[in-house]
């Protein structure tokens, strides 16, 4: 889809391991544009809303505990096919299944410590961007190389 938005989190493990720059650098290099960014401590309430689809899963309480265990970096990326481009760059949910060259494939070994969140589809992206960012925290702007990224 043209000019999609997607919500990214550098999760607590990525922050604690000093991987913020590597993760954001890889995403930036795709050509997707950062239109929102912040460093936040996720509350239990926000974690519950963000991971609502998993609330009945056995791993839900561990997931909430993990995502609230340390600050995260939240970003909104914008560009053509931002959701699928980002998911490809992230790798699979389980690092074991993530090929080299992907963020999870290169930086993670454990399903519960997989470094990055990225919205999985259009509905999730809209909901998650709204959960983490106010409208006035997103910047619409041009970059001089836009025409070299998008035809
Ligand atoms: P993704 O983060 O790739 O969108 P997901 O939405 O299915 O994956 O799950 C959210 C997170 O929950 C995932 O990044 C890691 C954790 N998780 C998923 N499945 C799990 C499982 N079976 N056991 C433990 N943690 C799991
Ligand atoms: Mg998901």
PDB file of N, CA and C in Angstrom, residues 10-72:
ATOM      1  N   UNK A  10      11.806  -0.549  19.686  1.00  0.00           N
ATOM      2  CA  UNK A  10      13.038  -1.219  20.088  1.00  0.00           C
ATOM      3  C   UNK A  10      12.769  -1.653  21.520  1.00  0.00           C
ATOM      4  N   UNK A  11      12.630  -2.950  21.707  1.00  0.00           N
ATOM      5  CA  UNK A  11      12.148  -3.497  22.982  1.00  0.00           C
ATOM      6  C   UNK A  11      13.209  -3.348  24.086  1.00  0.00           C
ATOM      7  N   UNK A  12      12.817  -3.629  25.340  1.00  0.00           N
ATOM      8  CA  UNK A  12      13.763  -3.463  26.450  1.00  0.00           C
ATOM      9  C   UNK A  12      15.107  -4.160  26.244  1.00  0.00           C
ATOM     10  N   UNK A  13      15.108  -5.332  25.633  1.00  0.00           N
ATOM     11  CA  UNK A  13      16.385  -6.029  25.417  1.00  0.00           C
ATOM     12  C   UNK A  13      17.264  -5.267  24.431  1.00  0.00           C
ATOM     13  N   UNK A  14      16.652  -4.664  23.420  1.00  0.00           N
ATOM     14  CA  UNK A  14      17.424  -3.878  22.450  1.00  0.00           C
ATOM     15  C   UNK A  14      18.025  -2.639  23.088  1.00  0.00           C
ATOM     16  N   UNK A  15      17.252  -1.997  23.973  1.00  0.00           N
ATOM     17  CA  UNK A  15      17.753  -0.816  24.686  1.00  0.00           C
ATOM     18  C   UNK A  15      18.885  -1.211  25.625  1.00  0.00           C
ATOM     19  N   UNK A  16      18.638  -2.245  26.428  1.00  0.00           N
ATOM     20  CA  UNK A  16      19.642  -2.654  27.421  1.00  0.00           C
ATOM     21  C   UNK A  16      20.934  -3.144  26.776  1.00  0.00           C
ATOM     22  N   UNK A  17      20.830  -3.738  25.603  1.00  0.00           N
ATOM     23  CA  UNK A  17      22.022  -4.281  24.941  1.00  0.00           C
ATOM     24  C   UNK A  17      22.722  -3.268  24.042  1.00  0.00           C
ATOM     25  N   UNK A  18      22.235  -2.037  24.050  1.00  0.00           N
ATOM     26  CA  UNK A  18      22.914  -0.995  23.267  1.00  0.00           C
ATOM     27  C   UNK A  18      22.707  -1.129  21.767  1.00  0.00           C
ATOM     28  N   UNK A  19      21.551  -1.652  21.384  1.00  0.00           N
ATOM     29  CA  UNK A  19      21.297  -1.905  19.958  1.00  0.00           C
ATOM     30  C   UNK A  19      20.359  -0.891  19.312  1.00  0.00           C
ATOM     31  N   UNK A  20      20.025   0.191  20.035  1.00  0.00           N
ATOM     32  CA  UNK A  20      19.081   1.179  19.486  1.00  0.00           C
ATOM     33  C   UNK A  20      19.580   1.685  18.131  1.00  0.00           C
ATOM     34  N   UNK A  21      20.835   2.087  18.090  1.00  0.00           N
ATOM     35  CA  UNK A  21      21.385   2.664  16.866  1.00  0.00           C
ATOM     36  C   UNK A  21      21.407   1.669  15.716  1.00  0.00           C
ATOM     37  N   UNK A  22      21.807   0.423  16.007  1.00  0.00           N
ATOM     38  CA  UNK A  22      21.837  -0.594  14.947  1.00  0.00           C
ATOM     39  C   UNK A  22      20.446  -0.845  14.381  1.00  0.00           C
ATOM     40  N   UNK A  23      19.478  -0.969  15.287  1.00  0.00           N
ATOM     41  CA  UNK A  23      18.113  -1.293  14.836  1.00  0.00           C
ATOM     42  C   UNK A  23      17.542  -0.137  14.014  1.00  0.00           C
ATOM     43  N   UNK A  24      17.638   1.073  14.559  1.00  0.00           N
ATOM     44  CA  UNK A  24      17.084   2.218  13.825  1.00  0.00           C
ATOM     45  C   UNK A  24      17.860   2.437  12.528  1.00  0.00           C
ATOM     46  N   UNK A  25      19.186   2.237  12.574  1.00  0.00           N
ATOM     47  CA  UNK A  25      19.999   2.420  11.368  1.00  0.00           C
ATOM     48  C   UNK A  25      19.550   1.508  10.235  1.00  0.00           C
ATOM     49  N   UNK A  26      19.284   0.257  10.571  1.00  0.00           N
ATOM     50  CA  UNK A  26      18.837  -0.674   9.520  1.00  0.00           C
ATOM     51  C   UNK A  26      17.490  -0.258   8.950  1.00  0.00           C
ATOM     52  N   UNK A  27      16.608   0.201   9.828  1.00  0.00           N
ATOM     53  CA  UNK A  27      15.282   0.610   9.346  1.00  0.00           C
ATOM     54  C   UNK A  27      15.389   1.879   8.501  1.00  0.00           C
ATOM     55  N   UNK A  28      16.205   2.826   8.952  1.00  0.00           N
ATOM     56  CA  UNK A  28      16.393   4.068   8.180  1.00  0.00           C
ATOM     57  C   UNK A  28      16.940   3.773   6.788  1.00  0.00           C
ATOM     58  N   UNK A  29      17.896   2.835   6.721  1.00  0.00           N
ATOM     59  CA  UNK A  29      18.555   2.556   5.440  1.00  0.00           C
ATOM     60  C   UNK A  29      17.610   1.950   4.409  1.00  0.00           C
ATOM     61  N   UNK A  30      16.473   1.410   4.851  1.00  0.00           N
ATOM     62  CA  UNK A  30      15.517   0.907   3.855  1.00  0.00           C
ATOM     63  C   UNK A  30      14.980   2.040   2.990  1.00  0.00           C
ATOM     64  N   UNK A  31      15.008   3.260   3.517  1.00  0.00           N
ATOM     65  CA  UNK A  31      14.395   4.388   2.820  1.00  0.00           C
ATOM     66  C   UNK A  31      13.099   4.835   3.468  1.00  0.00           C
ATOM     67  N   UNK A  32      12.580   4.002   4.382  1.00  0.00           N
ATOM     68  CA  UNK A  32      11.389   4.448   5.118  1.00  0.00           C
ATOM     69  C   UNK A  32      11.740   5.684   5.939  1.00  0.00           C
ATOM     70  N   UNK A  33      10.760   6.556   6.124  1.00  0.00           N
ATOM     71  CA  UNK A  33      11.001   7.836   6.791  1.00  0.00           C
ATOM     72  C   UNK A  33      10.514   7.782   8.246  1.00  0.00           C
ATOM     73  N   UNK A  34      11.371   8.225   9.164  1.00  0.00           N
ATOM     74  CA  UNK A  34      10.946   8.353  10.564  1.00  0.00           C
ATOM     75  C   UNK A  34      10.070   9.597  10.671  1.00  0.00           C
ATOM     76  N   UNK A  35       8.809   9.416  11.092  1.00  0.00           N
ATOM     77  CA  UNK A  35       7.935  10.593  11.270  1.00  0.00           C
ATOM     78  C   UNK A  35       7.558  10.801  12.739  1.00  0.00           C
ATOM     79  N   UNK A  36       7.977   9.874  13.611  1.00  0.00           N
ATOM     80  CA  UNK A  36       7.762  10.032  15.047  1.00  0.00           C
ATOM     81  C   UNK A  36       8.759   9.172  15.791  1.00  0.00           C
ATOM     82  N   UNK A  37       9.259   9.677  16.922  1.00  0.00           N
ATOM     83  CA  UNK A  37      10.220   8.881  17.707  1.00  0.00           C
ATOM     84  C   UNK A  37      10.192   9.359  19.156  1.00  0.00           C
ATOM     85  N   UNK A  38      10.192   8.403  20.095  1.00  0.00           N
ATOM     86  CA  UNK A  38      10.283   8.775  21.517  1.00  0.00           C
ATOM     87  C   UNK A  38      10.813   7.625  22.365  1.00  0.00           C
ATOM     88  N   UNK A  39      11.362   8.000  23.518  1.00  0.00           N
ATOM     89  CA  UNK A  39      11.923   7.037  24.474  1.00  0.00           C
ATOM     90  C   UNK A  39      10.962   6.992  25.649  1.00  0.00           C
ATOM     91  N   UNK A  40      10.334   5.854  25.885  1.00  0.00           N
ATOM     92  CA  UNK A  40       9.289   5.807  26.913  1.00  0.00           C
ATOM     93  C   UNK A  40       9.353   4.532  27.745  1.00  0.00           C
ATOM     94  N   UNK A  41       8.829   4.654  28.950  1.00  0.00           N
ATOM     95  CA  UNK A  41       8.593   3.496  29.816  1.00  0.00           C
ATOM     96  C   UNK A  41       7.135   3.073  29.604  1.00  0.00           C
ATOM     97  N   UNK A  42       6.912   1.897  29.083  1.00  0.00           N
ATOM     98  CA  UNK A  42       5.543   1.413  28.834  1.00  0.00           C
ATOM     99  C   UNK A  42       4.903   1.005  30.162  1.00  0.00           C
ATOM    100  N   UNK A  43       3.678   1.481  30.403  1.00  0.00           N
ATOM    101  CA  UNK A  43       2.939   1.098  31.612  1.00  0.00           C
ATOM    102  C   UNK A  43       2.283  -0.269  31.378  1.00  0.00           C
ATOM    103  N   UNK A  44       1.841  -0.892  32.472  1.00  0.00           N
ATOM    104  CA  UNK A  44       1.120  -2.179  32.330  1.00  0.00           C
ATOM    105  C   UNK A  44      -0.146  -1.988  31.521  1.00  0.00           C
ATOM    106  N   UNK A  45      -0.796  -0.833  31.713  1.00  0.00           N
ATOM    107  CA  UNK A  45      -2.039  -0.565  30.991  1.00  0.00           C
ATOM    108  C   UNK A  45      -1.782  -0.486  29.476  1.00  0.00           C
ATOM    109  N   UNK A  46      -0.754   0.274  29.109  1.00  0.00           N
ATOM    110  CA  UNK A  46      -0.421   0.403  27.684  1.00  0.00           C
ATOM    111  C   UNK A  46       0.020  -0.947  27.111  1.00  0.00           C
ATOM    112  N   UNK A  47       0.788  -1.696  27.892  1.00  0.00           N
ATOM    113  CA  UNK A  47       1.242  -3.022  27.434  1.00  0.00           C
ATOM    114  C   UNK A  47       0.040  -3.927  27.166  1.00  0.00           C
ATOM    115  N   UNK A  48      -0.949  -3.878  28.052  1.00  0.00           N
ATOM    116  CA  UNK A  48      -2.150  -4.704  27.887  1.00  0.00           C
ATOM    117  C   UNK A  48      -2.908  -4.342  26.629  1.00  0.00           C
ATOM    118  N   UNK A  49      -2.989  -3.048  26.345  1.00  0.00           N
ATOM    119  CA  UNK A  49      -3.684  -2.613  25.121  1.00  0.00           C
ATOM    120  C   UNK A  49      -2.880  -3.006  23.879  1.00  0.00           C
ATOM    121  N   UNK A  50      -1.577  -2.766  23.956  1.00  0.00           N
ATOM    122  CA  UNK A  50      -0.727  -3.055  22.795  1.00  0.00           C
ATOM    123  C   UNK A  50      -0.770  -4.542  22.431  1.00  0.00           C
ATOM    124  N   UNK A  51      -0.723  -5.403  23.457  1.00  0.00           N
ATOM    125  CA  UNK A  51      -0.704  -6.841  23.201  1.00  0.00           C
ATOM    126  C   UNK A  51      -2.067  -7.487  23.446  1.00  0.00           C
ATOM    127  N   UNK A  52      -3.147  -6.736  23.259  1.00  0.00           N
ATOM    128  CA  UNK A  52      -4.506  -7.241  23.530  1.00  0.00           C
ATOM    129  C   UNK A  52      -4.792  -8.556  22.793  1.00  0.00           C
ATOM    130  N   UNK A  53      -4.273  -8.697  21.564  1.00  0.00           N
ATOM    131  CA  UNK A  53      -4.558  -9.916  20.784  1.00  0.00           C
ATOM    132  C   UNK A  53      -3.997 -11.168  21.465  1.00  0.00           C
ATOM    133  N   UNK A  54      -3.036 -10.980  22.380  1.00  0.00           N
ATOM    134  CA  UNK A  54      -2.399 -12.133  23.024  1.00  0.00           C
ATOM    135  C   UNK A  54      -2.888 -12.355  24.460  1.00  0.00           C
ATOM    136  N   UNK A  55      -3.972 -11.653  24.863  1.00  0.00           N
ATOM    137  CA  UNK A  55      -4.297 -11.648  26.295  1.00  0.00           C
ATOM    138  C   UNK A  55      -4.682 -13.017  26.851  1.00  0.00           C
ATOM    139  N   UNK A  56      -5.140 -13.934  25.995  1.00  0.00           N
ATOM    140  CA  UNK A  56      -5.495 -15.268  26.473  1.00  0.00           C
ATOM    141  C   UNK A  56      -4.383 -16.299  26.275  1.00  0.00           C
ATOM    142  N   UNK A  57      -3.239 -15.846  25.793  1.00  0.00           N
ATOM    143  CA  UNK A  57      -2.141 -16.796  25.542  1.00  0.00           C
ATOM    144  C   UNK A  57      -1.369 -17.062  26.840  1.00  0.00           C
ATOM    145  N   UNK A  58      -0.790 -18.241  26.955  1.00  0.00           N
ATOM    146  CA  UNK A  58      -0.050 -18.572  28.187  1.00  0.00           C
ATOM    147  C   UNK A  58       1.159 -17.667  28.425  1.00  0.00           C
ATOM    148  N   UNK A  59       1.693 -17.081  27.353  1.00  0.00           N
ATOM    149  CA  UNK A  59       2.888 -16.249  27.520  1.00  0.00           C
ATOM    150  C   UNK A  59       2.571 -14.773  27.771  1.00  0.00           C
ATOM    151  N   UNK A  60       1.249 -14.433  27.889  1.00  0.00           N
ATOM    152  CA  UNK A  60       0.874 -13.016  27.965  1.00  0.00           C
ATOM    153  C   UNK A  60       1.490 -12.301  29.179  1.00  0.00           C
ATOM    154  N   UNK A  61       1.415 -12.911  30.367  1.00  0.00           N
ATOM    155  CA  UNK A  61       1.915 -12.190  31.544  1.00  0.00           C
ATOM    156  C   UNK A  61       3.426 -11.963  31.439  1.00  0.00           C
ATOM    157  N   UNK A  62       4.133 -12.945  30.913  1.00  0.00           N
ATOM    158  CA  UNK A  62       5.584 -12.785  30.703  1.00  0.00           C
ATOM    159  C   UNK A  62       5.890 -11.699  29.687  1.00  0.00           C
ATOM    160  N   UNK A  63       5.037 -11.611  28.682  1.00  0.00           N
ATOM    161  CA  UNK A  63       5.220 -10.618  27.633  1.00  0.00           C
ATOM    162  C   UNK A  63       5.049  -9.196  28.195  1.00  0.00           C
ATOM    163  N   UNK A  64       4.021  -9.022  29.026  1.00  0.00           N
ATOM    164  CA  UNK A  64       3.777  -7.710  29.644  1.00  0.00           C
ATOM    165  C   UNK A  64       4.919  -7.370  30.605  1.00  0.00           C
ATOM    166  N   UNK A  65       5.350  -8.361  31.375  1.00  0.00           N
ATOM    167  CA  UNK A  65       6.453  -8.143  32.312  1.00  0.00           C
ATOM    168  C   UNK A  65       7.707  -7.702  31.548  1.00  0.00           C
ATOM    169  N   UNK A  66       7.972  -8.360  30.454  1.00  0.00           N
ATOM    170  CA  UNK A  66       9.173  -8.045  29.651  1.00  0.00           C
ATOM    171  C   UNK A  66       9.081  -6.647  29.026  1.00  0.00           C
ATOM    172  N   UNK A  67       7.959  -6.336  28.401  1.00  0.00           N
ATOM    173  CA  UNK A  67       7.884  -5.082  27.633  1.00  0.00           C
ATOM    174  C   UNK A  67       7.842  -3.867  28.574  1.00  0.00           C
ATOM    175  N   UNK A  68       7.497  -4.108  29.870  1.00  0.00           N
ATOM    176  CA  UNK A  68       7.501  -3.015  30.852  1.00  0.00           C
ATOM    177  C   UNK A  68       8.766  -3.015  31.716  1.00  0.00           C
ATOM    178  N   UNK A  69       9.726  -3.877  31.397  1.00  0.00           N
ATOM    179  CA  UNK A  69      10.876  -4.079  32.293  1.00  0.00           C
ATOM    180  C   UNK A  69      11.955  -3.015  32.165  1.00  0.00           C
ATOM    181  N   UNK A  70      11.884  -2.188  31.133  1.00  0.00           N
ATOM    182  CA  UNK A  70      12.905  -1.178  30.859  1.00  0.00           C
ATOM    183  C   UNK A  70      12.311  -0.258  29.803  1.00  0.00           C
ATOM    184  N   UNK A  71      12.835   0.962  29.627  1.00  0.00           N
ATOM    185  CA  UNK A  71      12.302   1.827  28.568  1.00  0.00           C
ATOM    186  C   UNK A  71      12.456   1.199  27.183  1.00  0.00           C
ATOM    187  N   UNK A  72      11.663   1.712  26.265  1.00  0.00           N
ATOM    188  CA  UNK A  72      11.724   1.295  24.861  1.00  0.00           C
ATOM    189  C   UNK A  72      11.826   2.553  23.999  1.00  0.00           C
TER     190      UNK A  72
END
